[in-house]
């Protein structure tokens, strides 16, 4: 489960967004959409903890695994500085991913870096023959990454940007409400908490089931430390579940939004 | 080269095959780390603290990183002693010959006694009484007051009978921890586990509020190592009882440092979060380090820098 994976490539896709490819055949073999890796960004004890990053794509033939990340702090900055040919220590694949129906259309909703796990999901759905409709929103055209790769998957994409530089101006949730959803298609989403909260409310109004990939600060990533709690409904009460081991994918309806 | 002897004892009725154990709360119930190595190779698995009833724990965020450390306010989330005894310990035992040390938390003397007895009946090799959790209301109540600490220790000793090994786990902030340590040793504890996390907090400057959901938390990791070494060194000099030392262990040198200060065993806590195989690596690394230096028996090192 612990891999010393060689860095095959590292590309800057937008000012703060990078895609990194690792040689990790076991991960490529096993990973399911929605699962993540715990990445050691530094070679010293500082930063101390690993950083969780979703599996963005796998290439089983080449044994390659892609990660897509935004530089937001020290860990991700160090990651962006890691050089080709050097090794990255990762643990995984971890967590419980998306559950996808064997056939029929599926709807994916990505906000910002939420495209990281959903790109992988879109790929797998296409390989299995599901029809895929993707709603993808970001701040600007520049931050709508992997556009060419998405288009070459042969899926239907609706773009949204906050500044209107590409696709619809506004949020991806507004766009989805406007366009509507094909009947009975399950919904899969990942993105920042405010977007997921708004989406959960919209889907509830439409009476739709959905699966969301959630994020929380993590310690171990393997279910041991109980650091990554998310509030989940249980009857009239609530319980805390572990994002790392019970998720990161949860049913939208069970999450209690604060 | 001769293989060094790694076995250590924590009192007359508990021998560990080596001095490397896991720190409560950082290794789950052991099962979470079974995919990373053979649990039977570790000196012992100290499980997450257990209470009488299930506890759902504190609101998130529960954990933030700090310079060379971790600040947590988990709030003793655990499934309660019933489930631990009926489901979790049997599953843990099914993985092999694991030496299990139970960890007990509670809000009353009765709760400590009840949970201790149930874990002991379920066959754990020893117990740790957590009198020092900074993240729940009554958590440090017992650990900061020598009289209350002695009272709960005495009650557990009476309930468990004379021979059963149990250690009391303390932090070092509050009243002079040595007074508490002395009181629990006199009240019948086999030894001490030092140290629990130190109180701390982080501020979300942008939102102008405390970062952890609960407000305050406990600091662990390499950042607290010197404090932990000092506490072990002090307690060893004063009391000469078996000690499990912990706080920021990240490498073999840290294990050696704790042993030299007087710890008979060393627990790996936050280090496991960063390096899942750390405990196993330390067992191997310790053996190699001793062999290289010609130390035949790890016990030679214990307390070497703590004078007489
Ligand atoms: C299961 C999972 C999958 C993820 N997948 C991806 C991915 O594919 N791509 C990607 O770019 N990011 C992903 N993330 C988020 C990513 O882990 C964080 O952005 C990263 O850990 C930040 O590390 P850092 O050291 O750069 O920032 P830090 O210095 O640790 O933090 C930078 C800022 O972000 C805040 N912060 C950090 N983590 C969180 C959090 N979990 N919730 C709220 N605030 C936080 C910090 O307080 C600080 O203000 C994922 C998170 C999880 C839990
Ligand atoms: C996430 C987390 C959870 C913890 N839970 C417990 C617990 O339930 N009971 C306990 O006695 N100590 C608990 N501790 C404290 C550790 O066992 C240990 O005493 C402390 O972290 C210092 O060691 P370290 O620096 O190696 O982590 C916890 C620590 C962390 C980081
Ligand atoms: S990060 Fe440790 S339980 Fe999820």
XYZ file of C-alpha atoms and ligand atoms in Angstrom:
654
model
C 0.000 0.000 0.000
C 3.011 2.296 0.355
C 4.660 3.147 -2.941
C 7.862 4.947 -3.874
C 6.558 6.169 -7.188
C 8.718 7.795 -9.830
C 7.472 11.136 -11.136
C 6.903 10.635 -14.872
C 5.719 14.126 -15.695
C 4.613 17.326 -14.063
C 2.707 19.908 -16.094
C 1.382 23.312 -15.187
C -2.147 23.608 -16.591
C -3.090 26.988 -15.123
C -1.246 29.491 -12.917
C -1.804 27.432 -9.758
C -2.956 24.101 -11.139
C -0.643 21.192 -11.865
C -0.983 17.676 -13.176
C 1.553 15.156 -12.026
C 1.998 11.652 -13.353
C 3.454 8.839 -11.264
C 4.714 5.410 -12.156
C 2.667 3.291 -9.756
C 1.424 0.143 -11.509
C -0.245 -1.326 -8.415
C -2.212 1.883 -7.852
C -3.122 2.078 -11.546
C -4.339 -1.511 -11.331
C -6.447 -1.112 -8.195
C -7.704 2.473 -8.061
C -11.417 3.173 -8.491
C -12.899 6.614 -9.293
C -13.315 8.612 -6.081
C -10.376 7.006 -4.301
C -7.365 9.024 -3.205
C -3.688 8.802 -2.300
C -1.943 10.158 0.802
C 1.078 11.970 -0.594
C 4.292 12.905 1.218
C 4.975 16.307 -0.247
C 8.256 16.842 1.584
C 11.315 14.689 2.090
C 11.735 15.996 5.642
C 9.413 15.952 8.670
C 7.984 19.344 7.732
C 5.198 19.512 6.652
C 4.609 16.558 8.916
C 1.399 15.079 7.549
C 0.628 13.644 4.141
C -1.772 15.426 1.787
C -4.814 13.645 0.355
C -5.161 13.923 -3.435
C -7.738 12.184 -5.607
C -6.737 9.816 -8.343
C -7.329 11.911 -11.455
C -6.683 9.227 -14.070
C -4.930 5.906 -14.518
C -3.206 4.363 -17.498
C -2.990 0.667 -16.707
C -0.885 -0.090 -19.782
C 1.852 2.318 -18.703
C 1.315 1.795 -14.971
C 0.753 5.528 -14.671
C -1.414 7.442 -12.200
C -2.237 11.132 -12.603
C -2.903 13.614 -9.793
C -4.415 17.031 -10.427
C -3.931 19.667 -7.764
C -4.091 23.326 -6.959
C -1.282 25.014 -5.045
C -2.980 26.359 -1.923
C -0.322 26.044 0.753
C 3.031 24.654 1.740
C 2.431 21.033 0.905
C 1.088 21.579 -2.566
C 3.797 24.189 -3.266
C 6.479 21.638 -2.389
C 4.744 19.122 -4.611
C 4.857 21.522 -7.537
C 8.618 21.822 -7.007
C 9.248 18.076 -7.079
C 11.408 17.109 -10.029
C 10.953 14.564 -12.784
C 12.573 11.196 -12.221
C 12.540 11.660 -8.441
C 10.327 9.489 -6.290
C 7.197 10.454 -4.446
C 6.055 8.438 -1.436
C 2.323 7.736 -1.635
C -0.089 5.516 0.279
C -3.139 4.124 -1.458
C -5.456 3.813 -3.203
C -7.614 4.669 -0.184
C -11.265 5.281 0.601
C -14.544 4.242 -0.946
C -15.230 5.597 -4.397
C -18.337 6.258 -6.482
C -20.905 3.559 -7.178
C -21.907 3.698 -10.826
C -24.808 1.936 -12.535
C -23.824 -0.616 -15.174
C -25.609 1.257 -17.929
C -27.618 4.357 -18.700
C -26.774 8.045 -18.509
C -24.891 9.614 -15.589
C -24.525 13.274 -14.630
C -21.251 14.631 -13.261
C -21.001 18.021 -11.562
C -17.522 19.455 -10.980
C -16.605 22.705 -9.261
C -12.979 23.776 -9.643
C -10.581 21.028 -8.621
C -13.618 18.766 -8.178
C -12.779 17.771 -11.734
C -9.867 15.740 -10.291
C -11.880 12.669 -9.243
C -14.685 13.255 -11.767
C -12.366 13.094 -14.769
C -11.420 9.565 -13.715
C -15.094 8.741 -13.215
C -15.969 10.112 -16.660
C -13.264 7.968 -18.248
C -14.412 4.802 -16.539
C -18.061 5.495 -17.363
C -17.182 5.973 -21.020
C -15.227 2.719 -21.093
C -18.277 0.962 -19.674
C -20.603 2.591 -22.142
C -22.537 4.947 -19.877
C -23.635 8.157 -21.488
C -21.896 10.983 -19.572
C -23.116 14.540 -19.086
C -20.677 16.825 -17.278
C -21.412 20.206 -15.727
C -18.062 21.835 -15.047
C -17.600 25.241 -13.442
C -14.572 27.290 -12.413
C -13.568 30.883 -11.772
C -12.437 31.507 -15.339
C -11.691 29.845 -18.652
C -8.066 29.440 -17.607
C -9.084 27.319 -14.627
C -11.330 25.003 -16.619
C -8.535 22.488 -17.070
C -8.339 19.257 -19.080
C -10.761 20.686 -21.655
C -9.250 18.867 -24.616
C -9.034 15.571 -22.746
C -12.666 15.877 -21.673
C -13.862 16.632 -25.169
C -11.960 13.688 -26.588
C -13.804 11.365 -24.194
C -16.909 11.905 -26.279
C -19.053 13.232 -23.464
C -21.463 16.138 -23.296
C -19.942 19.048 -21.353
C -21.672 22.211 -20.104
C -19.129 24.835 -19.043
C -19.670 27.604 -16.500
C -17.323 30.363 -15.331
C -17.736 33.021 -12.656
C -16.507 35.700 -15.091
C -18.266 34.381 -18.191
C -14.959 33.868 -20.027
C -16.134 30.456 -21.202
C -19.562 28.868 -21.294
C -22.292 30.209 -19.084
C -21.582 33.054 -16.669
C -22.440 31.966 -13.136
C -22.171 28.891 -10.988
C -22.333 25.344 -12.183
C -25.350 24.746 -9.955
C -27.297 27.584 -11.614
C -26.351 26.154 -14.986
C -27.541 22.703 -14.014
C -30.855 24.080 -12.762
C -31.304 25.889 -16.053
C -30.434 22.959 -18.316
C -32.243 20.323 -16.290
C -31.284 16.665 -15.962
C -32.155 13.597 -18.005
C -34.742 11.508 -16.165
C -33.422 8.935 -13.682
C -29.748 9.696 -14.283
C -27.736 9.462 -11.044
C -25.641 12.500 -10.121
C -21.998 12.534 -8.981
C -20.355 15.691 -7.694
C -17.131 17.071 -6.271
C -16.100 20.624 -5.479
C -15.876 23.239 -2.753
C -18.309 22.883 0.192
C -20.491 25.922 -0.698
C -21.083 24.492 -4.171
C -21.931 21.050 -2.813
C -24.284 22.561 -0.283
C -26.119 24.523 -2.984
C -26.196 21.481 -5.228
C -27.568 19.284 -2.455
C -30.430 21.748 -1.960
C -31.142 21.924 -5.705
C -31.115 18.139 -6.088
C -33.373 17.727 -3.095
C -35.914 20.001 -4.785
C -35.647 17.865 -7.920
C -35.961 14.689 -5.869
C -32.641 13.363 -7.131
C -30.168 10.984 -5.479
C -26.541 11.952 -5.707
C -23.089 10.940 -4.517
C -20.688 13.644 -3.373
C -16.968 13.404 -2.817
C -16.193 15.313 0.405
C -13.018 16.801 1.825
C -11.841 17.253 5.380
C -8.449 17.747 6.957
C -6.838 14.349 7.361
C -4.363 12.738 9.671
C -3.866 9.084 8.851
C -6.082 8.648 5.780
C -6.727 5.017 6.751
C -9.534 5.279 9.311
C -7.452 5.115 12.489
C -7.195 8.616 13.974
C -10.806 9.829 13.596
C -9.532 13.225 12.545
C -11.588 13.589 9.372
C -15.110 13.617 10.765
C -18.122 14.558 8.670
C -21.603 14.946 10.128
C -24.051 12.406 8.748
C -27.755 11.959 9.502
C -28.829 8.848 11.372
C -32.558 8.714 11.990
C -33.466 11.920 13.803
C -29.957 12.216 15.195
C -26.517 12.446 13.617
C -23.205 10.613 13.785
C -19.699 11.420 12.614
C -18.262 9.360 9.809
C -14.698 9.220 8.564
C -14.144 10.954 5.238
C -11.073 8.788 4.597
C -12.502 5.341 5.270
C -16.314 5.617 5.216
C -15.982 8.036 2.263
C -14.732 10.248 0.697
C -17.873 9.546 -1.345
C -21.147 9.946 0.571
C -24.812 10.068 -0.389
C -25.747 13.723 -0.759
C -28.922 13.258 1.266
C -27.162 11.895 4.359
C -24.680 14.751 4.803
C -25.594 17.393 7.381
C -24.476 20.755 5.953
C -23.363 23.308 8.537
C 27.118 -10.362 14.877
C 24.970 -11.521 17.795
C 21.337 -10.499 17.737
C 20.668 -8.067 20.565
C 17.990 -8.907 23.086
C 15.022 -6.580 22.603
C 12.549 -7.890 25.181
C 11.631 -5.574 28.033
C 9.276 -5.905 30.956
C 6.759 -3.450 32.297
C 6.550 -4.780 35.825
C 6.546 -8.396 36.985
C 3.646 -9.629 34.834
C 4.173 -8.076 31.434
C 6.989 -8.856 29.047
C 7.029 -7.195 25.614
C 8.999 -8.829 22.802
C 10.477 -5.438 22.005
C 10.087 -1.918 23.376
C 8.157 -0.422 20.435
C 4.421 0.020 21.023
C 1.713 2.155 19.435
C 0.313 5.263 21.117
C -3.379 5.178 21.968
C -5.602 6.915 19.435
C -3.070 7.051 16.633
C -3.291 3.397 15.613
C -7.061 2.912 15.808
C -7.809 -0.566 17.141
C -4.836 -2.006 15.289
C -6.973 -3.436 12.507
C -6.709 -0.239 10.475
C -2.950 -0.822 10.205
C -3.045 -4.592 9.661
C -2.641 -4.033 5.881
C 0.728 -2.384 6.574
C 2.450 -5.077 8.643
C 2.221 -7.988 11.052
C 0.835 -6.565 14.289
C 2.388 -9.455 16.222
C 5.866 -8.087 15.463
C 5.235 -4.975 17.563
C 5.984 -4.824 21.283
C 2.303 -4.141 21.834
C -0.687 -2.517 20.205
C -2.178 0.088 22.530
C -5.729 0.615 21.313
C -7.794 3.812 21.200
C -9.177 4.871 24.582
C -12.471 3.147 25.346
C -15.376 4.450 27.416
C -18.425 2.711 28.886
C -20.802 4.029 26.214
C -20.092 4.892 22.590
C -18.864 8.474 22.101
C -19.320 10.229 18.822
C -16.522 12.721 19.425
C -16.093 16.440 18.828
C -17.324 18.583 15.917
C -14.948 19.069 12.971
C -12.408 20.321 12.181
C -10.719 17.946 14.593
C -7.175 17.991 13.393
C -4.778 20.587 12.055
C -1.132 20.473 11.273
C 1.314 22.644 13.198
C 5.062 23.107 12.778
C 6.430 19.562 13.105
C 3.286 18.448 14.852
C -0.413 17.846 14.991
C -3.128 19.539 16.987
C -6.159 17.344 17.555
C -9.489 17.446 19.314
C -10.967 14.060 18.451
C -12.913 13.945 21.716
C -12.451 10.243 22.492
C -14.643 8.992 19.667
C -14.993 5.260 20.274
C -17.662 2.580 19.874
C -17.973 1.841 23.603
C -16.607 -1.070 25.616
C -19.350 -3.537 24.660
C -18.542 -3.445 20.958
C -14.808 -3.361 21.608
C -14.967 -6.502 23.728
C -17.465 -8.398 21.567
C -16.335 -7.488 18.068
C -13.104 -5.566 17.840
C -10.772 -7.441 20.187
C -11.729 -10.839 18.715
C -11.056 -9.478 15.215
C -7.720 -8.079 16.365
C -6.749 -11.367 17.937
C -7.685 -13.203 14.748
C -4.818 -11.407 12.982
C -2.209 -13.271 15.074
C -0.392 -13.299 18.404
C -0.831 -9.599 19.073
C 0.023 -8.194 22.495
C -2.864 -5.836 23.188
C -2.866 -3.085 25.789
C -6.296 -1.609 26.477
C -6.736 2.104 27.077
C -9.470 3.281 29.417
C -11.122 6.679 29.679
C -14.055 7.792 31.764
C -15.834 10.512 33.649
C -16.256 8.765 36.984
C -14.324 6.319 39.124
C -17.033 3.731 38.468
C -16.657 4.091 34.718
C -12.874 3.571 34.890
C -13.379 0.492 37.040
C -16.086 -1.005 34.861
C -14.285 -0.466 31.554
C -10.980 -1.689 33.032
C -12.585 -4.890 34.282
C -14.344 -5.600 31.015
C -11.183 -5.127 28.964
C -9.161 -7.219 31.430
C -11.739 -10.024 31.281
C -11.564 -9.849 27.501
C -7.916 -10.822 27.761
C -5.831 -7.699 27.143
C -2.249 -8.087 28.374
C -2.310 -4.826 30.298
C -4.177 -1.557 30.629
C -3.453 2.108 30.361
C -5.697 4.491 32.313
C -5.986 7.666 30.305
C -6.290 10.350 32.977
C -5.129 13.057 30.638
C -7.306 13.594 27.588
C -7.402 17.359 27.046
C -10.300 17.129 24.582
C -13.270 16.144 26.705
C -14.841 17.934 29.618
C -13.837 15.552 32.371
C -10.705 14.420 30.537
C -8.010 15.894 32.730
C -10.082 16.122 35.887
C -8.433 13.066 37.415
C -5.004 13.632 35.946
C -4.505 17.074 37.452
C -5.380 16.255 41.020
C -3.181 13.826 42.976
C -6.014 12.903 45.298
C -8.526 12.100 42.558
C -5.863 10.360 40.490
C -4.964 8.163 43.449
C -8.620 7.459 44.116
C -9.341 6.177 40.624
C -6.061 4.243 40.531
C -6.769 2.565 43.851
C -10.277 1.623 42.774
C -9.001 0.071 39.542
C -6.209 -1.758 41.397
C -8.677 -3.215 43.871
C -11.010 -4.312 41.104
C -8.294 -5.880 38.953
C -6.456 -7.606 41.791
C -2.810 -7.432 42.719
C -0.869 -8.770 39.771
C -2.610 -7.186 36.791
C -0.327 -4.722 35.010
C -1.683 -1.254 34.380
C -0.092 2.099 33.709
C -1.494 5.555 34.247
C -1.194 7.991 31.379
C -0.531 11.626 32.219
C 0.132 14.899 30.500
C 2.618 17.284 32.001
C 0.701 20.543 32.169
C -1.335 21.445 35.189
C -0.220 20.895 38.748
C 3.180 19.399 39.153
C 2.744 16.148 37.231
C 5.209 14.438 39.508
C 2.860 14.791 42.441
C 0.162 13.046 40.414
C 2.641 10.442 39.186
C 3.774 9.692 42.725
C 0.189 9.487 43.948
C -0.860 6.936 41.317
C 2.238 4.810 41.876
C 1.543 4.753 45.602
C -2.087 3.895 44.843
C -1.038 0.758 42.974
C -0.300 1.634 39.347
C 2.360 -0.599 37.814
C 3.864 2.333 35.985
C 3.311 5.431 33.904
C 2.676 6.382 30.288
C 4.205 9.749 29.511
C 3.118 11.977 27.863
C -0.320 12.694 26.508
C -0.800 15.677 24.181
C -0.191 19.185 25.488
C -3.029 21.727 25.441
C -2.982 24.057 22.481
C -5.093 25.900 19.944
C -4.994 27.321 16.457
C -6.670 30.469 15.182
C -8.435 30.929 11.864
C -7.227 34.470 11.399
C -9.296 35.131 8.293
C -12.583 34.216 9.937
C -11.502 35.501 13.363
C -12.377 32.360 15.219
C -10.757 29.306 16.722
C -9.885 26.770 14.072
C -10.758 23.504 15.780
C -14.467 22.764 16.005
C -14.122 22.278 19.736
C -11.932 25.350 20.177
C -8.924 23.872 21.936
C -6.952 20.714 21.296
C -3.893 18.688 22.168
C -0.488 19.033 20.550
C 1.603 16.013 19.559
C 4.429 15.127 17.207
C 8.121 16.070 17.039
C 7.218 19.541 18.331
C 6.619 18.131 21.835
C 9.498 15.649 21.965
C 11.800 17.627 24.298
C 8.966 18.117 26.792
C 8.182 14.410 26.672
C 11.824 13.405 27.156
C 12.043 15.754 30.111
C 8.901 14.282 31.691
C 10.166 10.708 31.319
C 13.583 11.670 32.661
C 12.052 13.432 35.667
C 9.627 10.636 36.487
C 12.324 7.982 36.126
C 14.683 9.813 38.462
C 12.007 10.326 41.075
C 10.014 7.131 40.930
C 11.970 4.336 39.148
C 8.789 2.690 37.880
C 8.142 1.174 34.439
C 7.443 3.961 31.942
C 6.134 3.943 28.389
C 7.646 7.085 26.905
C 6.081 8.923 23.975
C 5.949 12.250 22.233
C 7.229 12.946 18.753
C 8.956 9.674 18.028
C 9.892 9.706 14.354
C 13.122 7.718 14.161
C 15.382 5.198 15.903
C 17.328 7.973 17.594
C 14.154 9.120 19.293
C 13.489 5.595 20.577
C 17.021 5.476 21.961
C 16.602 8.903 23.563
C 13.461 7.825 25.420
C 15.115 4.595 26.591
C 18.166 6.503 27.810
C 15.889 8.859 29.756
C 14.343 5.913 31.550
C 11.477 4.626 29.394
C 11.223 0.831 29.233
C 9.041 1.002 26.160
C 8.429 3.713 23.611
C 5.143 4.506 21.897
C 4.827 5.770 18.349
C 1.924 8.177 17.900
C 1.575 10.933 15.341
C 4.573 9.506 13.490
C 2.345 6.665 12.313
C -0.040 9.137 10.691
C 2.819 10.392 8.535
C 4.571 7.034 8.077
C 2.176 4.084 8.368
C 4.996 1.546 8.766
C 6.957 3.581 11.297
C 6.436 1.263 14.295
C 7.695 -1.753 12.339
C 10.592 0.207 10.921
C 11.601 1.242 14.423
C 11.664 -2.371 15.644
C 14.029 -3.282 12.799
C 16.017 -0.081 13.126
C 16.470 -0.515 16.860
C 17.779 -4.037 16.427
C 20.260 -2.857 13.807
C 21.381 0.127 15.844
C 22.036 -1.996 18.931
C 23.841 -4.669 16.940
C 26.044 -2.053 15.325
C 26.971 -0.542 18.651
C 27.511 -3.912 20.290
C 24.708 -3.510 22.807
C 23.622 -7.048 23.699
C 20.524 -6.198 25.669
C 18.340 -3.152 25.152
C 17.754 -2.962 28.918
C 21.354 -1.789 29.374
C 20.329 1.565 27.955
C 17.313 2.232 30.131
C 17.822 5.298 32.289
C 21.488 5.670 31.343
C 21.302 9.459 31.108
C 19.073 9.838 34.162
C 21.827 9.459 36.752
C 21.273 7.626 40.003
C -10.196 12.926 -0.171
C -9.577 14.226 -0.625
C -9.200 14.365 -1.941
C -8.620 15.567 -2.385
N -8.281 15.652 -3.696
C -7.702 16.775 -4.137
C -7.309 16.881 -5.505
O -7.443 15.935 -6.279
N -6.735 18.034 -5.921
C -6.539 19.089 -5.062
O -6.000 20.114 -5.499
N -6.897 19.027 -3.772
C -7.470 17.893 -3.282
N -7.816 17.813 -1.957
C -7.503 18.938 -1.072
C -6.021 18.886 -0.713
O -5.794 17.764 0.099
C -5.582 20.160 0.026
O -5.692 21.244 -0.851
C -4.137 20.043 0.466
O -4.035 19.130 1.515
C -3.575 21.374 0.898
O -2.242 21.171 1.346
P -1.227 22.378 1.463
O -0.100 21.925 2.328
O -0.866 22.879 0.136
O -2.068 23.473 2.156
P -2.105 23.824 3.688
O -0.959 24.720 3.971
O -2.271 22.582 4.475
O -3.448 24.604 3.686
C -3.674 25.702 2.825
C -4.968 26.335 3.216
O -6.047 25.438 3.012
C -6.671 25.123 4.252
N -7.014 23.707 4.177
C -6.172 22.678 3.980
N -6.841 21.524 3.896
C -8.134 21.831 4.063
C -9.328 21.076 4.092
N -9.338 19.748 3.898
N -10.493 21.717 4.307
C -10.498 23.051 4.484
N -9.417 23.818 4.446
C -8.249 23.225 4.242
C -5.653 25.447 5.281
O -6.203 25.790 6.524
C -4.993 26.665 4.668
O -5.751 27.812 4.830
C -8.402 16.631 -1.481
C -8.774 16.494 -0.160
C -9.349 15.311 0.287
C -9.743 15.182 1.708
C -5.271 11.924 16.691
C -4.826 11.567 18.080
C -5.683 10.868 18.927
C -5.292 10.527 20.218
N -6.148 9.810 21.007
C -5.737 9.406 22.242
C -6.574 8.589 23.064
O -7.685 8.216 22.703
N -6.102 8.210 24.263
C -4.854 8.559 24.730
O -4.472 8.162 25.835
N -4.053 9.337 23.976
C -4.456 9.766 22.743
N -3.614 10.523 21.969
C -2.284 10.906 22.493
C -1.193 9.945 22.009
O -1.431 8.626 22.454
C 0.187 10.397 22.496
O 0.193 10.402 23.908
C 0.553 11.788 22.027
O 0.073 12.001 20.722
C 2.061 12.031 22.035
O 2.743 11.144 21.176
P 3.136 11.515 19.656
O 3.820 12.831 19.705
O 4.025 10.399 19.206
O 1.877 11.573 18.895
C -4.001 10.896 20.674
C -3.139 11.597 19.830
C -3.530 11.940 18.541
C -2.578 12.689 17.654
S -7.791 10.792 8.540
Fe -7.522 9.451 10.223
S -9.507 8.590 10.383
Fe -9.637 9.734 8.572
